[in-house]
Every structure is written in C-alpha cells, then in structure tokens.
Coordinates of C-alpha atoms in Angstrom, one line a residue:
X1 CA -37.2 -21.0 28.1
X2 CA -35.2 -19.5 30.8
X3 CA -31.3 -20.3 31.4
X4 CA -30.3 -21.6 34.5
X5 CA -26.8 -20.6 34.6
X6 CA -26.3 -22.3 38.1
X7 CA -26.7 -25.9 37.0
X8 CA -23.9 -28.2 37.1
X9 CA -21.4 -27.5 34.4
X10 CA -22.6 -24.1 33.6
X11 CA -23.1 -22.2 30.5
X12 CA -26.0 -21.2 28.5
X13 CA -26.8 -24.6 26.7
X14 CA -27.4 -28.2 28.3
X15 CA -24.9 -30.5 28.0
X16 CA -26.0 -32.7 25.6
X17 CA -26.7 -30.9 22.3
X18 CA -23.2 -29.8 22.7
X19 CA -20.9 -32.5 24.2
X20 CA -22.4 -35.5 21.8
X21 CA -21.2 -35.9 18.3
X22 CA -23.8 -34.9 15.9
X23 CA -24.1 -36.9 12.7
X24 CA -24.1 -34.6 9.8
X25 CA -23.2 -34.7 6.3
X26 CA -20.2 -32.3 5.1
X27 CA -21.5 -30.7 1.8
X28 CA -19.0 -30.3 -0.8
X29 CA -19.1 -26.4 -2.1
X30 CA -19.3 -25.6 -5.4
X31 CA -16.7 -23.3 -5.4
X32 CA -14.3 -23.1 -2.4
X33 CA -11.4 -20.9 -2.2
X34 CA -11.7 -20.3 -5.8
X35 CA -11.4 -16.6 -5.1
X36 CA -10.5 -14.5 -8.3
X37 CA -8.3 -11.9 -7.6
X38 CA -9.8 -8.2 -8.4
X39 CA -10.4 -5.0 -6.8
X40 CA -13.4 -5.4 -5.3
X41 CA -13.3 -1.5 -4.1
X42 CA -16.7 -0.4 -5.8
X43 CA -19.4 -2.5 -4.6
X44 CA -19.6 -2.1 -1.5
X45 CA -20.2 1.8 -1.7
X46 CA -22.8 0.8 -4.1
X47 CA -24.7 -0.9 -1.3
X48 CA -23.6 2.1 0.8
X49 CA -25.3 4.5 -1.5
X50 CA -28.6 2.4 -1.7
X51 CA -28.7 1.6 1.8
X52 CA -28.2 5.0 3.3
X53 CA -31.2 5.9 1.2
X54 CA -33.2 3.4 2.4
X55 CA -32.2 3.9 6.1
X56 CA -32.7 7.6 5.8
X57 CA -36.5 6.4 4.1
X58 CA -35.4 9.0 1.5
X59 CA -37.1 7.9 -1.9
X60 CA -35.3 7.1 -5.1
X61 CA -36.6 9.6 -7.8
X62 CA -34.8 8.0 -10.5
X63 CA -36.7 8.3 -13.7
X64 CA -36.7 4.5 -14.8
X65 CA -36.7 3.5 -18.2
X66 CA -38.4 0.1 -19.5
X67 CA -34.9 -1.0 -21.1
X68 CA -31.7 -1.5 -19.0
X69 CA -29.3 -1.9 -21.8
X70 CA -26.4 -1.3 -19.3
X71 CA -27.5 -3.2 -16.4
X72 CA -26.0 -6.6 -15.4
X73 CA -27.3 -9.7 -14.3
X74 CA -26.4 -10.4 -10.5
X75 CA -24.6 -13.2 -11.5
X76 CA -22.3 -11.5 -14.0
X77 CA -19.3 -10.2 -12.5
X78 CA -18.0 -6.5 -13.3
X79 CA -14.4 -5.0 -13.7
X80 CA -16.2 -1.9 -12.3
X81 CA -17.8 -3.8 -9.3
X82 CA -16.1 -6.9 -8.6
X83 CA -17.2 -9.9 -6.9
X84 CA -16.1 -12.8 -5.0
X85 CA -17.2 -16.4 -4.5
X86 CA -18.9 -17.8 -1.5
X87 CA -16.3 -19.2 0.6
X88 CA -16.8 -22.1 3.1
X89 CA -14.8 -23.5 5.8
X90 CA -12.4 -26.8 4.0
X91 CA -10.2 -27.8 6.9
X92 CA -13.1 -27.0 9.4
X93 CA -16.1 -28.3 7.4
X94 CA -17.0 -31.0 9.8
X95 CA -16.8 -28.7 12.8
X96 CA -19.0 -26.0 10.6
X97 CA -21.3 -28.6 9.8
X98 CA -21.9 -29.9 13.0
X99 CA -23.0 -26.4 14.5
X100 CA -24.9 -25.5 11.5
X101 CA -26.9 -28.5 12.8
X102 CA -27.0 -27.5 16.6
X103 CA -28.0 -23.6 15.4
X104 CA -30.8 -25.3 13.1
X105 CA -32.4 -26.8 16.3
X106 CA -35.5 -25.3 18.2
X107 CA -33.6 -25.6 21.4
X108 CA -30.8 -23.6 20.5
X109 CA -32.6 -20.5 19.0
X110 CA -34.5 -20.5 22.5
X111 CA -31.6 -20.6 24.8
X112 CA -29.5 -18.1 22.5
X113 CA -32.8 -15.9 22.5
X114 CA -32.9 -16.2 26.3
X115 CA -29.3 -15.0 26.7
X116 CA -29.7 -11.9 24.4
X117 CA -32.6 -11.1 26.4
X118 CA -30.9 -11.5 29.6
X119 CA -28.4 -9.0 28.5
X120 CA -30.9 -6.6 27.2
X121 CA -32.7 -6.7 30.6
X122 CA -29.7 -4.7 32.0
X123 CA -29.8 -1.0 31.3
X124 CA -26.3 -0.3 30.5
X125 CA -27.1 3.3 29.2
X126 CA -24.1 5.9 28.0
X127 CA -24.6 9.3 28.3
X128 CA -22.9 12.3 26.5
X129 CA -22.5 14.5 29.9
X130 CA -21.1 11.3 32.1
X131 CA -18.0 11.6 34.2
X132 CA -15.0 9.8 34.4
X133 CA -15.0 6.1 35.2
X134 CA -14.6 5.6 38.8
X135 CA -16.1 9.3 39.8
X136 CA -19.3 9.2 37.7
X137 CA -22.0 6.5 39.3
X138 CA -23.7 6.0 36.0
X139 CA -21.0 3.5 35.2
X140 CA -21.5 1.3 37.6
X141 CA -24.6 -0.7 35.9
X142 CA -21.9 -2.0 33.5
X143 CA -20.6 -4.5 36.5
X144 CA -24.2 -6.0 36.5
X145 CA -23.7 -6.8 32.9
X146 CA -20.3 -8.3 33.6
X147 CA -21.6 -10.6 36.1
X148 CA -23.9 -11.6 33.9
X149 CA -21.7 -12.6 31.4
X150 CA -19.7 -14.5 33.6
X151 CA -22.2 -16.6 34.5
X152 CA -23.6 -17.3 31.1
X153 CA -20.4 -18.2 29.5
X154 CA -18.5 -20.1 32.0
X155 CA -16.4 -21.8 29.8
X156 CA -15.7 -18.5 27.6
X157 CA -14.5 -17.2 31.0
X158 CA -12.2 -20.3 31.7
X159 CA -10.8 -21.3 28.6
X160 CA -9.6 -17.6 27.4
X161 CA -7.4 -14.9 28.8
X162 CA -10.1 -12.2 30.2
X163 CA -8.7 -8.5 30.5
X164 CA -10.9 -5.5 32.0
X165 CA -9.5 -2.3 30.5
X166 CA -10.4 0.6 32.5
X167 CA -12.8 -1.3 34.9
X168 CA -15.7 -2.2 32.0
X169 CA -13.7 -2.6 29.0
X170 CA -13.5 -6.5 28.0
X171 CA -10.9 -8.1 26.2
X172 CA -11.2 -11.9 25.4
X173 CA -7.8 -13.5 24.1
X174 CA -8.2 -17.0 22.5
X175 CA -4.5 -18.0 22.0
X176 CA -3.8 -19.7 18.5
X177 CA -1.5 -22.3 17.8
X178 CA 0.4 -20.2 15.3
X179 CA 2.3 -17.1 15.0
X180 CA -0.4 -15.6 12.6
X181 CA -1.9 -12.1 13.1
X182 CA -5.2 -12.3 15.2
X183 CA -8.5 -11.3 14.0
X184 CA -10.2 -9.2 16.0
X185 CA -13.8 -8.7 16.5
X186 CA -15.6 -5.8 18.6
X187 CA -18.8 -4.8 19.6
X188 CA -19.9 -2.5 22.5
X189 CA -21.9 -3.0 25.8
X190 CA -23.7 0.5 25.7
X191 CA -26.9 1.9 24.6
X192 CA -28.6 4.8 23.9
X193 CA -30.5 6.1 26.8
X194 CA -34.5 5.4 26.5
X195 CA -36.6 8.9 26.8
X196 CA -38.9 8.3 29.7
X197 CA -41.6 10.3 27.9
X198 CA -41.6 7.6 25.1
X199 CA -42.0 4.4 27.1
X200 CA -45.8 4.5 26.6
X201 CA -45.3 3.8 23.1
X202 CA -43.5 0.9 23.4
X203 CA -44.9 -2.3 22.1
X204 CA -42.9 -4.6 24.8
X205 CA -41.1 -2.6 27.5
X206 CA -37.5 -1.3 26.3
X207 CA -35.7 -3.2 29.0
X208 CA -37.9 -6.5 28.9
X209 CA -36.1 -8.7 26.1
X210 CA -39.4 -9.9 25.3
X211 CA -39.5 -12.8 23.0
X212 CA -43.0 -12.5 20.9
X213 CA -42.3 -15.9 18.5
X214 CA -40.6 -13.5 15.9
X215 CA -39.1 -10.5 17.1
X216 CA -36.6 -9.7 20.4
X217 CA -37.8 -6.6 22.1
X218 CA -35.7 -4.0 23.7
X219 CA -32.8 -1.2 23.6
X220 CA -30.0 -2.9 22.5
X221 CA -31.5 -5.8 20.2
X222 CA -30.3 -4.1 17.2
X223 CA -27.4 -1.7 18.4
X224 CA -25.2 -3.4 19.6
X225 CA -25.5 -6.3 22.2
X226 CA -27.1 -8.7 19.7
X227 CA -23.5 -8.5 18.1
X228 CA -21.6 -8.6 21.4
X229 CA -23.7 -11.8 22.6
X230 CA -23.4 -13.4 19.3
X231 CA -19.5 -13.3 19.3
X232 CA -19.5 -15.2 22.7
X233 CA -21.9 -17.9 21.8
X234 CA -19.7 -18.3 18.6
X235 CA -16.8 -18.8 21.0
X236 CA -18.3 -20.9 23.5
X237 CA -20.0 -23.4 20.6
X238 CA -16.5 -23.6 18.8
X239 CA -14.7 -24.5 22.4
X240 CA -17.8 -27.1 23.2
X241 CA -16.8 -28.7 19.6
X242 CA -13.5 -29.4 21.0
X243 CA -12.2 -26.4 18.3
X244 CA -8.5 -24.6 19.0
X245 CA -7.7 -21.8 16.7
X246 CA -4.5 -21.7 14.5
X247 CA -4.9 -18.0 14.5
X248 CA -5.6 -15.9 17.8
X249 CA -8.9 -14.6 18.1
X250 CA -9.1 -11.4 19.9
X251 CA -12.7 -10.2 21.0
X252 CA -13.2 -6.3 22.3
X253 CA -16.0 -4.9 24.2
X254 CA -16.2 -1.1 24.8
X255 CA -18.8 0.5 27.1
X256 CA -19.3 4.0 25.6
X257 CA -19.5 3.9 21.9
X258 CA -22.8 5.8 22.0
X259 CA -21.0 8.8 23.3
X260 CA -17.4 9.1 22.3
X261 CA -15.9 5.8 22.9
X262 CA -12.9 7.6 24.8
X263 CA -13.4 5.6 28.4
X264 CA -13.9 2.3 26.6
X265 CA -12.6 1.8 22.9
X266 CA -9.8 4.6 23.5
X267 CA -8.2 2.7 26.3
X268 CA -8.8 -0.7 24.7
X269 CA -7.2 0.4 21.6
X270 CA -3.9 1.5 23.8
X271 CA -3.7 -1.7 25.0
X272 CA -4.1 -3.5 22.3
X273 CA -1.4 -1.3 20.6
X274 CA 0.8 -2.0 23.2
X275 CA 0.3 -5.9 23.3
X276 CA 0.0 -6.7 19.8
X277 CA 2.0 -3.9 18.2
X278 CA 1.3 -1.4 15.5
X279 CA -0.7 -3.0 12.6
X280 CA -0.6 -6.0 14.8
X281 CA -4.0 -7.7 13.6
X282 CA -5.0 -9.1 10.3
X283 CA -8.4 -7.6 10.2
X284 CA -11.0 -6.2 12.7
X285 CA -14.8 -6.6 12.2
X286 CA -17.2 -4.2 14.4
X287 CA -20.9 -3.5 14.2
X288 CA -22.5 -2.2 11.2
X289 CA -24.9 0.1 10.7
X290 CA -26.2 -0.4 7.0
X291 CA -28.4 -3.5 6.7
X292 CA -28.3 -5.8 3.9
X293 CA -30.6 -4.6 1.2
X294 CA -33.1 -6.9 -0.3
X295 CA -33.4 -5.9 -4.4
X296 CA -36.2 -8.6 -4.6
X297 CA -36.1 -11.9 -6.7
X298 CA -33.8 -13.2 -3.9
X299 CA -31.1 -10.6 -4.8
X300 CA -29.2 -8.9 -2.0
X301 CA -26.7 -6.3 -1.8
X302 CA -24.5 -6.7 1.2
X303 CA -22.3 -3.5 2.2
X304 CA -19.2 -3.7 4.0
X305 CA -18.4 -0.3 5.5
X306 CA -14.5 0.4 4.7
X307 CA -14.8 3.6 5.5
X308 CA -15.9 6.5 7.9
X309 CA -16.5 10.1 7.7
X310 CA -15.0 12.6 10.0
X311 CA -16.4 14.4 12.6
X312 CA -16.1 17.8 13.9
X313 CA -18.4 19.9 16.2
X314 CA -17.7 23.8 15.6
X315 CA -19.1 26.3 18.4
X316 CA -19.7 29.7 16.6
X317 CA -19.9 32.1 19.7
X318 CA -20.8 36.1 19.3
X319 CA -19.9 38.3 22.2
X320 CA -20.8 42.4 21.8
X321 CA -21.4 45.0 24.5
X322 CA -24.7 44.6 26.5
X323 CA -27.0 47.2 27.7
X324 CA -30.6 48.3 27.8
X325 CA -32.8 46.9 25.3
X326 CA -34.6 50.2 24.6
X327 CA -31.5 51.7 22.7
X328 CA -30.1 48.7 20.6
X329 CA -27.4 48.5 18.4
X330 CA -28.2 47.4 14.9
X331 CA -27.5 43.9 15.5
X332 CA -27.2 42.3 18.8
X333 CA -25.0 39.3 19.7
X334 CA -28.3 37.1 18.5
X335 CA -28.4 39.0 15.6
X336 CA -24.7 38.8 14.7
X337 CA -24.8 35.1 15.5
X338 CA -27.6 34.8 13.2
X339 CA -25.7 36.4 10.2
X340 CA -22.9 33.9 11.0
X341 CA -25.0 31.0 10.5
X342 CA -26.5 32.1 7.5
X343 CA -23.3 32.8 5.8
X344 CA -22.2 29.1 6.8
X345 CA -25.6 27.8 5.6
X346 CA -25.5 29.4 2.3
X347 CA -21.9 28.2 1.8
X348 CA -22.0 24.6 2.0
X349 CA -19.4 22.1 1.1
X350 CA -18.9 21.6 -2.4
X351 CA -19.1 17.7 -3.3
X352 CA -16.4 15.5 -4.8
X353 CA -16.2 12.5 -6.8
X354 CA -12.8 11.2 -7.0
X355 CA -12.1 8.0 -9.0
X356 CA -10.2 6.7 -6.0
X357 CA -13.0 7.4 -3.6
X358 CA -15.4 5.1 -1.8
X359 CA -18.3 7.1 -3.3
X360 CA -17.4 6.9 -6.9
X361 CA -17.2 3.3 -6.4
X362 CA -20.6 3.3 -5.0
X363 CA -21.8 5.0 -7.9
X364 CA -20.2 2.5 -10.1
X365 CA -21.9 -0.6 -8.4
X366 CA -25.3 1.1 -8.2
X367 CA -24.8 2.0 -12.2
X368 CA -24.1 -2.0 -12.8
X369 CA -26.6 -3.7 -11.0
X370 CA -29.6 -1.5 -9.7
X371 CA -32.7 -1.7 -12.1
X372 CA -33.9 1.8 -10.9
X373 CA -30.9 3.8 -11.8
X374 CA -31.5 5.9 -14.5
X375 CA -30.3 5.1 -17.7
X376 CA -28.5 8.4 -19.1
X377 CA -26.4 8.5 -15.5
X378 CA -25.8 4.7 -16.1
X379 CA -24.1 5.3 -19.3
X380 CA -22.4 8.4 -17.9
X381 CA -20.9 6.6 -14.8
X382 CA -19.4 4.1 -17.5
X383 CA -17.7 6.9 -19.4
X384 CA -16.6 8.8 -15.9
X385 CA -14.1 5.5 -15.0
X386 CA -11.9 7.3 -17.7
X387 CA -13.3 10.2 -19.3
X388 CA -13.1 13.7 -17.2
X389 CA -15.6 15.3 -18.6
X390 CA -18.3 12.8 -18.2
X391 CA -16.8 12.6 -14.5
X392 CA -17.8 16.0 -14.2
X393 CA -21.1 16.0 -15.2
X394 CA -21.6 13.0 -12.9
X395 CA -20.6 15.1 -9.9
X396 CA -23.1 17.5 -11.0
X397 CA -26.0 15.1 -11.3
X398 CA -25.5 13.0 -8.4
X399 CA -26.2 15.8 -5.7
X400 CA -29.4 16.5 -6.9
X401 CA -31.1 13.2 -6.9
X402 CA -31.2 13.3 -3.1
X403 CA -29.5 15.0 0.1
X404 CA -28.6 11.3 1.2
X405 CA -26.3 10.8 -1.7
X406 CA -24.9 14.4 -1.6
X407 CA -23.8 13.6 2.1
X408 CA -21.8 10.6 0.9
X409 CA -19.9 13.1 -1.9
X410 CA -19.6 16.2 0.5
X411 CA -19.1 17.4 4.2
X412 CA -22.3 18.1 5.6
X413 CA -23.0 20.5 8.2
X414 CA -26.2 21.0 10.7
X415 CA -26.7 23.6 13.1
X416 CA -28.1 21.7 15.8
X417 CA -27.8 23.7 19.1
X418 CA -28.2 27.4 20.0
X419 CA -28.4 29.6 22.7
X420 CA -28.2 33.3 23.8
X421 CA -30.0 36.0 25.9
X422 CA -30.9 35.9 29.8
X423 CA -33.9 38.9 29.4
X424 CA -36.5 40.1 27.5
X425 CA -35.2 43.6 28.0
X426 CA -31.4 43.0 28.1
X427 CA -29.1 43.4 25.4
X428 CA -27.8 39.7 25.0
X429 CA -23.6 39.8 25.6
X430 CA -23.1 36.6 24.0
X431 CA -25.0 33.9 21.7
X432 CA -23.5 30.6 20.6
X433 CA -24.4 27.7 18.2
X434 CA -23.2 24.3 17.6
X435 CA -22.6 23.2 14.1
X436 CA -22.2 19.6 13.4
X437 CA -20.0 18.4 10.6
X438 CA -19.5 15.0 9.2
X439 CA -16.2 15.4 7.5
X440 CA -16.1 14.0 3.3
X441 CA -13.6 11.3 2.8
X442 CA -11.7 13.1 0.6
X443 CA -11.6 16.1 3.0
X444 CA -10.2 16.7 6.6
X445 CA -10.3 18.5 9.9
X446 CA -8.0 21.4 8.7
X447 CA -9.9 21.9 5.7
X448 CA -12.9 22.2 7.4
X449 CA -11.5 24.7 9.5
X450 CA -10.1 26.6 6.8
X451 CA -13.6 26.8 5.4
X452 CA -15.3 28.2 8.6
X453 CA -12.7 31.0 8.7
X454 CA -13.2 31.7 5.0
X455 CA -16.7 32.0 5.5
X456 CA -16.6 34.0 8.4
X457 CA -14.0 36.5 7.7
X458 CA -16.4 38.6 5.6
X459 CA -19.0 38.7 8.5
X460 CA -16.4 39.7 10.5
X461 CA -15.1 42.5 8.7
X462 CA -18.6 43.6 7.4
X463 CA -19.4 44.3 11.3
X464 CA -16.4 45.3 12.7
X465 CA -15.9 42.4 14.5
X466 CA -12.8 40.5 15.7
X467 CA -12.7 36.8 14.7
X468 CA -11.0 34.4 16.6
X469 CA -10.8 30.8 15.0
X470 CA -9.5 27.9 16.8
X471 CA -6.7 29.4 18.9
X472 CA -5.4 31.9 16.1
X473 CA -6.9 35.8 15.8
X474 CA -7.5 36.1 12.2
X475 CA -8.9 39.6 12.1
X476 CA -9.4 42.3 14.9
X477 CA -12.3 44.5 15.4
X478 CA -13.9 47.2 17.8
X479 CA -17.3 45.7 17.8
X480 CA -17.3 42.6 19.4
X481 CA -16.1 39.0 18.5
X482 CA -16.6 36.1 16.8
X483 CA -15.2 33.0 18.4
X484 CA -14.7 29.5 16.7
X485 CA -13.6 26.6 18.5
X486 CA -13.8 22.8 18.8
X487 CA -16.8 22.6 20.8
X488 CA -16.2 19.4 22.8
X489 CA -12.3 18.4 21.7
X490 CA -13.8 15.6 19.8
X491 CA -12.9 16.2 16.3
X492 CA -12.1 13.0 14.3
X493 CA -10.4 12.8 11.0
X494 CA -12.0 10.6 8.0
X495 CA -10.8 7.2 8.6
X496 CA -8.0 5.5 6.4
X497 CA -10.1 3.5 3.7
X498 CA -9.8 -0.5 4.0
X499 CA -7.9 -2.2 1.2
X500 CA -10.6 -3.8 -0.9
X501 CA -9.2 -6.9 -3.0
X502 CA -7.7 -10.5 -2.5
X503 CA -7.1 -11.0 1.2
X504 CA -9.6 -10.0 4.4
X505 CA -12.5 -8.2 1.9
X506 CA -12.8 -11.0 0.0
X507 CA -12.7 -13.6 2.9
X508 CA -15.5 -11.5 4.5
X509 CA -17.5 -11.1 1.5
X510 CA -17.1 -14.8 0.5
X511 CA -18.2 -15.5 3.9
X512 CA -21.3 -13.5 3.7
X513 CA -22.0 -15.0 0.4
X514 CA -21.5 -18.6 1.7
X515 CA -23.9 -17.8 4.8
X516 CA -26.6 -16.1 3.1
X517 CA -26.5 -19.1 0.2
X518 CA -27.3 -21.7 2.8
X519 CA -29.5 -19.8 4.7
X520 CA -33.6 -20.8 4.9
X521 CA -34.2 -17.4 6.3
X522 CA -32.7 -15.5 3.2
X523 CA -33.8 -18.6 0.7
X524 CA -30.5 -19.4 -1.0
X525 CA -30.0 -15.7 -1.5
X526 CA -27.8 -14.6 -4.4
X527 CA -25.7 -11.6 -2.8
X528 CA -24.0 -8.6 -4.5
X529 CA -21.2 -7.4 -2.5
X530 CA -19.8 -3.7 -2.4
X531 CA -18.3 -1.1 -0.4
X532 CA -19.7 1.9 1.8
X533 CA -18.8 4.9 3.6
X534 CA -20.3 4.7 7.0
X535 CA -21.9 8.5 7.6
X536 CA -21.7 7.8 11.1
X537 CA -18.7 7.0 13.5
X538 CA -18.1 3.6 15.4
X539 CA -15.7 2.6 18.0
X540 CA -13.4 1.6 15.1
X541 CA -12.1 5.2 14.9
X542 CA -10.3 4.4 17.9
X543 CA -8.6 1.4 16.2
X544 CA -6.8 2.5 13.4
X545 CA -3.6 1.7 14.5
X546 CA -4.3 -1.8 15.0
X547 CA -4.9 -3.1 11.3
X548 CA -5.3 -1.5 7.6
X549 CA -8.5 -4.3 7.1
X550 CA -11.2 -2.6 9.1
X551 CA -14.9 -3.6 8.3
X552 CA -18.0 -2.6 9.9
X553 CA -20.6 -5.3 9.3
X554 CA -23.7 -7.0 10.9
X555 CA -25.3 -9.5 8.9
X556 CA -29.2 -8.4 8.8
X557 CA -31.7 -7.0 6.5
X558 CA -33.8 -3.9 6.9
X559 CA -36.7 -6.2 7.5
X560 CA -35.0 -7.9 9.9
X561 CA -35.4 -4.4 12.4
X562 CA -38.7 -3.8 13.5
X563 CA -38.2 -0.1 13.9
X564 CA -34.7 0.8 13.2
X565 CA -31.9 1.8 16.1
X566 CA -32.0 4.6 18.8
X567 CA -35.7 5.0 18.4
X568 CA -39.1 3.3 20.1
X569 CA -39.9 -0.3 19.5
X570 CA -36.4 -1.6 18.8
X571 CA -36.6 -5.1 18.1
X572 CA -34.6 -7.5 16.1
X573 CA -35.9 -10.5 14.2
X574 CA -35.0 -13.8 15.8
X575 CA -33.9 -15.8 13.0
X576 CA -31.6 -12.8 11.9
X577 CA -30.0 -13.0 15.2
X578 CA -29.3 -16.9 14.2
X579 CA -28.1 -16.0 11.1
X580 CA -25.5 -13.5 12.8
X581 CA -24.3 -16.7 14.6
X582 CA -24.0 -18.9 11.6
X583 CA -21.9 -16.1 10.0
X584 CA -19.4 -15.3 12.7
X585 CA -19.2 -19.1 13.1
X586 CA -18.0 -19.4 9.2
X587 CA -16.1 -16.0 9.6
X588 CA -13.7 -17.7 12.3
X589 CA -13.5 -20.7 10.7
X590 CA -12.4 -19.6 7.1
X591 CA -10.1 -16.9 8.7
X592 CA -8.5 -19.3 10.7
X593 CA -7.5 -21.9 7.7
X594 CA -6.8 -18.5 5.3
X595 CA -3.3 -17.3 4.3
X596 CA -3.5 -14.5 5.8
X597 CA -0.1 -12.4 6.8

C-alpha cells in the first residue's frame, strides 16, 4: 500500500487508527520492576561468542557429551551469568497496550513496510574515498532522504526540535517534562555501496524496497535503515497517542558510519557534548550487529554489545635502491616487504582471558547455558572464576576451538592490501602493504604499535635497514628503510565497557525479555541475556563522552535476515521489523518511568 504523504493531515498513517481511542485490556505483568540486583556482566558476552560463530558460519566443533551435569535450565539464574526479569511499562501501560493493538493490525504493517521501502529506494551510499561534505557531490543524495523523511513524518518534524549537523547529520530533540538525563537513540542513514557486477544476482533489485509478503528487500533493510525508520515510527506513534515524555528523548542519525563516521557521528558527538555536557545522557542504544540466537525449544540468546574492539590500519612500506633487474640484490623491496609480512604473520598477538573482561564473561555464559559446550571446558570455566591454574588452562584451550573465539580474546591482524613494482625488468624502489588490526579489549593502540616495532626490528637489523615507526627512528641502516605508519589516521582505541547490573543494562535486558515474551513471531520466547564484545565498530566510537551506558542492539534473530548484511540479497523479515517497533516503544516507555539519574 503506497503512502500518500500529501494527504490532509500528513503522516504515514491514516488518521483514524491513530486518533481514535483503542479499547484494549491492559495486562498485569507477572513480574514488573522486580529486578534483582546482580552483576549481569557475563551473560551478554556468551551470546556474543555464540553469535559471532554463527554469523561467521564457523561450525562449533565441540565434542558434546550426552550428560550435561553442569548445564543450567534457562529459567535458572546464575551468579556467573545473572538474568533480569521481563520489564513492562506500568505508568504508561495503557499507551503501551493501545499501541500493541495498533501494531498488530495488517494496515499498520503495510504502511510501516511502505515507509521503510521508500527509504530503501534512496541509494544513500557512503564510500571510503569520499571528500568532505560541501566539496564532494556524492553526499547530495542524502538531501533526498531528508526530504522524504520530512514528508513521511510531518508530526515528528512539527513537534520535535530538528537540528542538522554538518549538513546531513540529523538530531531530533523531544523535550521531556523533567531534568532527568535524556536517552539517546542512534542509527545511520548511509549504506554500503552495491557492487554493480552483482546486481544480476539479486532476487529483487537492491534499491527496490520490494515486499514479497515475507521479506523487505534492498540495501539497508538490515543495516541500518530499518533501525532509523523504526525510531521515527515509534516517536510518531507516541505523539499520536498524546504521550509527552518525562525524560527527554534524543535521536541522532549519522551519515557515514560505513566509512569512518567522522563527517556524521563525529560532528554530531561534538554538538551533543556541547549541548548536554560530558556524560549528559542516561544511556545510548545504537544498531546491533549480532542477531539474537535461536537455541531451539523456544529459547533465545539476546546479546547486548557492551564494548567494541579497537581499530588500526598499519602501513608497512619498504624502500630500497632500484636498477635493472638483470643485476638484482638478494632481496628487492618486494622481497623485503614479504619478509616483514612473514614476520608479522608468524608473530600473532597472544590471546588473553581476564576475569574482568567481556570475553571471560562470555565463556561463563556459554558454560552455564549452551548445551553443546564441552563438559570438560564447562567444569574448567567454573573453576576459572577463582582458580588461576584453571584460568590458564582455559585460556590455552579456547582459541583452539575456532578462529572466531580466538578473535574475541586477541588483537587480530590481516594483511589486506599490497602493492609494489611498476615494470617487469625494473627493480622496485618501493613496496607497501596495509595490515588491518582489530584491537583486543584488554589492549591499546600503543601496545599494538610496540608489538609491530618489536616484530620488525629483527628484520631491519638482519638486512641493514632503517626502521622508522610512527614518526620515530628505531634503527638506522644503509640498505633501505622500513616505515610503519597509521595508514589513514583512523586509529581507534578499544571502547570503554558499559557497566552491567542494575540500571540501564537491566532496563534494556528486561525490555527485550518483555518484547519477546509477548511476541507472536517468537512464540512467547524464553530469553537469556548476555554481554557481547563487538568485533567491528559502530558510530558509538564517537559517542564515548556522552554516556557510560552504551549499547549496540537491534531486535532480530539470525533467521530474520535473508542473507546477512553487506552482501547480495539483503532482506529483512517484515514481522521482525514490526517487532523492532514494539521493542523501541517499550524501551522508551520503560526508560521514561525509570529512576535513572
């Protein structure tokens, strides 16, 4: 059903379903706000671990046994992996119930799908090599998306204070009645480019927004226009029910998250800190890149990403004398570069398992609730909570299970780009490679740089090369030079870890449980919560100063994505899209009536 945004009254929905009261029964939840005080640090990582393995399609080669003596029932709480009760709005229960009835209607579903489809049809691609806003015309397409959003959500643009940042960043300010810290909801407008050579492989065109009755097709359906549109639909819905928040709600949309985030979230972060102050927000929820895992028998694992790995691209460049290739030296620049690369790859970073780290918490959760976790490691994990010998054995055993688990425990390195040489009979005077690093939670940019220096010093020494690393001369030589630098100047430290326990963490987790427990799509699911270390980066890397409570979460299971993200046939299950709207509605209402400072 197409949306006629030019109709009198505007908006994406017809007047009647929104303006007329809906007679509904307000359920009395079995357990409301009865949140037990406990540290929920461990559980999210467990989901992170399992989710990472499934997302990467890496098989868990666990040797399962028929007996699971240490396995906990999903309804059993654990000191190593604490859980929170489902959390339902109380003061706002009537509004929540009214909107639940509206969201369940076929008319609402079709109109919500049509709105997302309209956003998908605008190809807001961001590229790694784009110039600044105002200089590069590649950004102009975002103006089309802005016009579309204004037409589709006239009530939002009328009632909220809308601010444009660096031309295409958008901030919506919904003023609350109290001085309580605001909640910040983030998403991004841009999508990764579609490779023109793959268009023929799409079942439906990548910018069609086609709905086939089950799936919404197109680039951005999963990452991240669904999150963006869900946020605006929820605000529009609440406005039409006459809701005024007690706690201010701020929504921020960057526009280059798929590149560096510097043009969008980077500028937005500065504005928000200047406006609301350092640590001025109660909590932040941005996109989540790890879907909820379905463990079968109505049991789901919901992973809340509470931290992100750091990021560093190291350029290793070798220069040496050129000349005719008929009289070559023992090693050309390319040969010397290959020795440097070999040294890097044969000296990977050591995995660590620290008790205060997210990976350790993830292991504890897996050991408590994952049926296929090997019994010997399950016992070892429990002992490792207090036994150093068990911790050391566990640290050695886990990386051997899969590269994905190792990636959670160590800084990773991947030589992704290499170049050198201009002619077959000319000695190359230079050759270079770029090594991509994802820095472990326990490490730092400085530690990574020192590791590279330590690895490359012997190469430089054995071949009489100068080693210049990050602006410092570490060794001099007469035969050439190895230079190591920050390739793009985009180094990012590992993120702070969000506190886990009573407060924002428990509210978010309780809201997830409430949403899925009352969901027809997920069949009244039993949900286990757990913390997660995100291996990639989101716009939240620019928002660290705004709040200590940063979460990366989107409500969707792996089966709700047709073919994942950043690839052909990106598509989102329409029913999951509606579940995301339900979740965000409950989250805003729950946070609004919470005592968060």
